[in-house]
mmCIF file of C-alpha atoms in Angstrom:
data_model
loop_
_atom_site.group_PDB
_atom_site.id
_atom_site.type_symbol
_atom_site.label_atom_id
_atom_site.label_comp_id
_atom_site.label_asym_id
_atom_site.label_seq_id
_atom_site.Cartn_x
_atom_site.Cartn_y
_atom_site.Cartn_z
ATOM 1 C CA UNK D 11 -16.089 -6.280 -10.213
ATOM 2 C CA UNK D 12 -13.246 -4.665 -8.701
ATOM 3 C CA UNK D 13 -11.841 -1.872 -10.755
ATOM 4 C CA UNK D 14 -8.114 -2.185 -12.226
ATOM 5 C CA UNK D 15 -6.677 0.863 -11.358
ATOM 6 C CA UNK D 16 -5.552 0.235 -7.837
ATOM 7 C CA UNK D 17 -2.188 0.175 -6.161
ATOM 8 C CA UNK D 18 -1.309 -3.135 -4.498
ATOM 9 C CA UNK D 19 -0.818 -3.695 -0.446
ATOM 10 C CA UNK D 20 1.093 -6.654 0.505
ATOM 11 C CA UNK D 21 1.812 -7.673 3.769
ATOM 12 C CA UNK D 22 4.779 -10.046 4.021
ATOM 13 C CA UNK D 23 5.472 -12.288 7.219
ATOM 14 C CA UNK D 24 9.019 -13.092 8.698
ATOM 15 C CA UNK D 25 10.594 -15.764 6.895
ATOM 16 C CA UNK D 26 8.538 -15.563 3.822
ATOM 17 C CA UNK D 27 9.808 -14.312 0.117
ATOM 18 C CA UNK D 28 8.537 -12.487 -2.434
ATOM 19 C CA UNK D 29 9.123 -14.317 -5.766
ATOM 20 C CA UNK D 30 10.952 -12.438 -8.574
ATOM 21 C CA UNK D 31 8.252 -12.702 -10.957
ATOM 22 C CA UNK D 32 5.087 -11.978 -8.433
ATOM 23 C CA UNK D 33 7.277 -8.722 -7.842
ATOM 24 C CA UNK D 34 8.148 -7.864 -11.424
ATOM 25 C CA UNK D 35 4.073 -8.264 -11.974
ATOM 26 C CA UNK D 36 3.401 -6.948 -8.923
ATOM 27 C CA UNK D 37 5.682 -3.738 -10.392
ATOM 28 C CA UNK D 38 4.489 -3.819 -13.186
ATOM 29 C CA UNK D 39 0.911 -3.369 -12.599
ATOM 30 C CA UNK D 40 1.803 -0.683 -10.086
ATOM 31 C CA UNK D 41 5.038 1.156 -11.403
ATOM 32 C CA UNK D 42 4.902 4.653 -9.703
ATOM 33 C CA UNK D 43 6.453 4.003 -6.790
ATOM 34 C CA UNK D 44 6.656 2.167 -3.903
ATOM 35 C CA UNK D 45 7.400 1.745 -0.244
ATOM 36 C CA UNK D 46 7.693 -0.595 3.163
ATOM 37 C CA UNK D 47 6.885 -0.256 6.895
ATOM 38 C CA UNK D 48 8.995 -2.726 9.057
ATOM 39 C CA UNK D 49 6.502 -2.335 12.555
ATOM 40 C CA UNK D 50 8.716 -2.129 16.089
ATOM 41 C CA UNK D 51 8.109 -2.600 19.155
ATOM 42 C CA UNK D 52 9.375 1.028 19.817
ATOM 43 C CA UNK D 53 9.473 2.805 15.755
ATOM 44 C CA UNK D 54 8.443 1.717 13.206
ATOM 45 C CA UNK D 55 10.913 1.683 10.245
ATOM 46 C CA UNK D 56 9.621 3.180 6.440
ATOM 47 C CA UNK D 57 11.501 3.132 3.335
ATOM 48 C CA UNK D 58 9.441 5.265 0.587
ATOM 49 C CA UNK D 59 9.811 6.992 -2.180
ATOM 50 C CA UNK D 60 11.640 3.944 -4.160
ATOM 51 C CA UNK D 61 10.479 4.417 -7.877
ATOM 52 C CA UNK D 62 13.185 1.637 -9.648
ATOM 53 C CA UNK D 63 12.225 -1.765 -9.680
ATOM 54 C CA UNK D 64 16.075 -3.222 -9.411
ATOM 55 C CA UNK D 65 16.284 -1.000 -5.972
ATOM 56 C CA UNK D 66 12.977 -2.497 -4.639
ATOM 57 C CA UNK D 67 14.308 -6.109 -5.413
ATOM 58 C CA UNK D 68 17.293 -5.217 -3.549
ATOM 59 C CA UNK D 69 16.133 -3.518 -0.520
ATOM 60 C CA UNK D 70 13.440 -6.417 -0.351
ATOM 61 C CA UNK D 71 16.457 -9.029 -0.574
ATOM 62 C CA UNK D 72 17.622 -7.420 3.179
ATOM 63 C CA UNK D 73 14.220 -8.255 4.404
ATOM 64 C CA UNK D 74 13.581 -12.035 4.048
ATOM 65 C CA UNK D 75 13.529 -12.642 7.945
ATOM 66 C CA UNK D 76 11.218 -9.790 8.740
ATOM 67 C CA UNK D 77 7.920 -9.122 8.790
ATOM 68 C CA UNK D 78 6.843 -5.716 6.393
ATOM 69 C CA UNK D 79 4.375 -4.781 4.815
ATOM 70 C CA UNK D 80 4.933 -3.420 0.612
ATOM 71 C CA UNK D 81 2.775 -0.786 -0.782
ATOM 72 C CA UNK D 82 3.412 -0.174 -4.811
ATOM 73 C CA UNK D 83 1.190 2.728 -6.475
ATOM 74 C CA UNK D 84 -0.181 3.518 -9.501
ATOM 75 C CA UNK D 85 -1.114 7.143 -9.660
ATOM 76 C CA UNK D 86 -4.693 7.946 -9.697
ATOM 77 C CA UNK D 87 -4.648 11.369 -7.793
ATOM 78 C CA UNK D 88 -1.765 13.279 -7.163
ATOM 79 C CA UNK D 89 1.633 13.485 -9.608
ATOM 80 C CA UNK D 90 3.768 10.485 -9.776
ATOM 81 C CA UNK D 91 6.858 11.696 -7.327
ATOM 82 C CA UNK D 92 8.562 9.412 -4.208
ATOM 83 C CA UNK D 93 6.241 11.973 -1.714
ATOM 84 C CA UNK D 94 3.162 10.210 -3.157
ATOM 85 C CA UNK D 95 4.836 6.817 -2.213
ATOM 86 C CA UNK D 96 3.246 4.848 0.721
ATOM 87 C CA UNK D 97 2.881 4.366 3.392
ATOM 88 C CA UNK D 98 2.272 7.965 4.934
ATOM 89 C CA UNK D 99 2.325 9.038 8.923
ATOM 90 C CA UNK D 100 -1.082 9.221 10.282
ATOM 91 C CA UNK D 101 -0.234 10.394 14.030
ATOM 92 C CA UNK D 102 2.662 9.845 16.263
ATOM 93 C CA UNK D 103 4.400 6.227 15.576
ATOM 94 C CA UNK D 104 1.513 5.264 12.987
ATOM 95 C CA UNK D 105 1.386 4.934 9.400
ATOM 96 C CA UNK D 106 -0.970 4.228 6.877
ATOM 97 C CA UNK D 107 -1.238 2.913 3.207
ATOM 98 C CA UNK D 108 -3.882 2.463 1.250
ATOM 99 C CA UNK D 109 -5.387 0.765 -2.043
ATOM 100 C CA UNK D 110 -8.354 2.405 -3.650
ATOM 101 C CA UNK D 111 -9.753 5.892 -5.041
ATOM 102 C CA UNK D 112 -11.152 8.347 -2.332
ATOM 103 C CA UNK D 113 -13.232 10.791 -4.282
ATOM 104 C CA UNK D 114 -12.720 14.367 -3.611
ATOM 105 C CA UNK D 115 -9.048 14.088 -2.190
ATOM 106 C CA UNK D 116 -6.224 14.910 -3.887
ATOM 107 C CA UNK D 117 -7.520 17.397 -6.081
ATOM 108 C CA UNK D 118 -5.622 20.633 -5.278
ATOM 109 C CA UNK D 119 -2.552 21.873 -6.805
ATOM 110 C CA UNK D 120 -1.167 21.419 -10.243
ATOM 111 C CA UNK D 121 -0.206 17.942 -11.624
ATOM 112 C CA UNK D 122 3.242 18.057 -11.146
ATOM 113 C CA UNK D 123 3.347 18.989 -7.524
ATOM 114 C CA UNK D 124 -0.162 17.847 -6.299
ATOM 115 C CA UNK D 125 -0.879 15.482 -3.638
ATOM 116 C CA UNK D 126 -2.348 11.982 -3.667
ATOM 117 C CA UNK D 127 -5.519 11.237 -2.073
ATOM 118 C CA UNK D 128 -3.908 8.980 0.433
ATOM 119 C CA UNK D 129 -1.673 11.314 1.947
ATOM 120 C CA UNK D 130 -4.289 14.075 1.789
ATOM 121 C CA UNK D 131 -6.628 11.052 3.949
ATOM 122 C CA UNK D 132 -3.136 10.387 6.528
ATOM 123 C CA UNK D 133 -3.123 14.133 6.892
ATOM 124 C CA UNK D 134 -6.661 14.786 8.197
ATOM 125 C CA UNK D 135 -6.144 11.144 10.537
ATOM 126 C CA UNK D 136 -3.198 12.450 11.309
ATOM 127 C CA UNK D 137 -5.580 14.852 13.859
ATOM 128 C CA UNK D 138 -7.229 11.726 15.305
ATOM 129 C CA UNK D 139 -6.555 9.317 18.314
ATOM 130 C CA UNK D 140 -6.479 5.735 17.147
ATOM 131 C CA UNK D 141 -9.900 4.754 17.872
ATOM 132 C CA UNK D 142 -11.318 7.085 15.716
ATOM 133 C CA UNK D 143 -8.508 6.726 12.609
ATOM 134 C CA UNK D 144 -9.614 2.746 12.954
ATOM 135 C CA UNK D 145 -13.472 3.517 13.257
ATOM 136 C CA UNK D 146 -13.192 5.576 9.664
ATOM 137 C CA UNK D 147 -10.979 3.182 8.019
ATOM 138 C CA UNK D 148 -13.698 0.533 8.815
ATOM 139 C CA UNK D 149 -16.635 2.761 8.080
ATOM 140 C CA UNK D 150 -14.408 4.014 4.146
ATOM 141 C CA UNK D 151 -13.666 0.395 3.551
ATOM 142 C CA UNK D 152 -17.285 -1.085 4.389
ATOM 143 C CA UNK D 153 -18.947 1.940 2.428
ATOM 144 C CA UNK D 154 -16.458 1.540 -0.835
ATOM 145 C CA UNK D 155 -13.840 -1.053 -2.279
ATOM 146 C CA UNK D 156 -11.003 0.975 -0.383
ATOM 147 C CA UNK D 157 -8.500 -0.987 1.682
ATOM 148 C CA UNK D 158 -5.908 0.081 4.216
ATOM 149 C CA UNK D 159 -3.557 -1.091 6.508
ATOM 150 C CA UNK D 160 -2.570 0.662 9.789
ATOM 151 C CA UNK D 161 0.295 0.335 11.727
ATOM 152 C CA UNK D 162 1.213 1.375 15.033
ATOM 153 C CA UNK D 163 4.334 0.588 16.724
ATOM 154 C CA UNK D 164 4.451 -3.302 16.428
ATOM 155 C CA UNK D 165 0.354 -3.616 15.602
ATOM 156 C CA UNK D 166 -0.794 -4.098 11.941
ATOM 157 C CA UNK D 167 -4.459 -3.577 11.482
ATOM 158 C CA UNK D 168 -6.541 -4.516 7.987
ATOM 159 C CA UNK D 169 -9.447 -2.486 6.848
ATOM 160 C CA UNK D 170 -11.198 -4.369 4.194
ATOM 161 C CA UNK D 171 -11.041 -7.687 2.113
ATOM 162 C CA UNK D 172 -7.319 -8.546 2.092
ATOM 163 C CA UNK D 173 -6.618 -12.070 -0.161
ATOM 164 C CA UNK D 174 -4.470 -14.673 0.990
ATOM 165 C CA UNK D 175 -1.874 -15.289 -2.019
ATOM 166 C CA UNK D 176 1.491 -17.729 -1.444
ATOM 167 C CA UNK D 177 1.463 -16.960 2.243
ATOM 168 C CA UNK D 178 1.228 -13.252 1.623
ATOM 169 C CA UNK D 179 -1.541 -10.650 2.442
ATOM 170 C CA UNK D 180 -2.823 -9.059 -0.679
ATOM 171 C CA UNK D 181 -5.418 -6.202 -1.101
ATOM 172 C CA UNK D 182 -6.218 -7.406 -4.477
ATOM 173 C CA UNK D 183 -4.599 -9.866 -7.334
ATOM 174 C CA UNK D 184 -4.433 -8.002 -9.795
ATOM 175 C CA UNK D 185 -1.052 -8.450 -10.602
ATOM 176 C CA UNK D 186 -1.821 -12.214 -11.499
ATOM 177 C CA UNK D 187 -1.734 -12.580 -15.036
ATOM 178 C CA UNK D 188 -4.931 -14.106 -16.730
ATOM 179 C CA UNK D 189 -4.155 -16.613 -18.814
ATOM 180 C CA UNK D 190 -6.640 -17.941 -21.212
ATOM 181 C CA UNK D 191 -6.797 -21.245 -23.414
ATOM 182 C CA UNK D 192 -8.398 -20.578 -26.896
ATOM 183 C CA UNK D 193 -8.813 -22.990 -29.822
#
């Protein structure tokens, strides 16, 4: 069973829309934060650090006709601040976000100011050529529940199950409410 407490990856084609209440849930589940990558041919665009639900609706709103992909956190290492907000730069012109816990990152520093253990994992791929970042992605996400999504320049890569959801690309469904029938 996968575990609750995990942030949310969504990646949303061109021409597609997130509906208000999949986002408020979406949100909800995941309120500490959130972020966007719009991949380019030549940079890739990132909006992090957004932490109010009203400003995500709105900056998502300017994005119906383009592809991004949405990360939204919930803190599980690192303080709850817009520099633990995905997606983080993993190398020149590449990004990374991430849905899972990576034991034994994120650990240092005091609550307040500490960082997560996704940016602490972009920092150390950060040293790699994109081979290798893609080879330990595969080999964290085949080894553990963790799920990431790369992008470089205009190339989005998925490491691990991703769920197709409404046309979307979801790392997990948690948002969905369960709804249960008792009499």
């Amino acid at each position: 069973m996968e575990q609750n407490t995990m942030c949310i990856i969504v990646y949303k084609p061109a021409g597609t829309k997130i509906s208000k209440k999949d986002l408020a849930n979406m949100w909800n589940t995941n309120p500490h934060g959130a972020g966007i990558a719009v991949p380019g041919k030549k940079k890739i665009e990132v909006i992090k650090g957004i932490m109010k639900l009203n400003e995500f609706e709105y900056l998502l709103d300017q994005c119906d006709n383009t592809a991004i992909i949405i990360h939204m956190r919930i803190a599980t290492h690192g303080s709850i601040s817009p520099a633990n907000t995905h997606p983080f730069s993993c190398g020149e012109n590449r990004v990374l976000f991430h849905n899972g816990i990576l034991e034994h990152f994120g650990i240092y520093g005091t609550k307040e100011e500490s960082m997560s253990d996704s940016r602490h994992l972009a920092d150390d791929l950060s040293l790699l050529d994109t081979p290798a970042t893609k080879r330990i992605l595969n080999t964290i996400a085949d080894a553990t529940r963790n799920k990431f999504v790369m992008v470089q320049d205009n190339i989005i890569t998925f490491h691990g199950d991703f769920t197709e959801y409404k046309s979307l690309r979801c790392s997990n469904l948690h948002f969905i409410p369960v709804v249960t029938n008792y009499k």
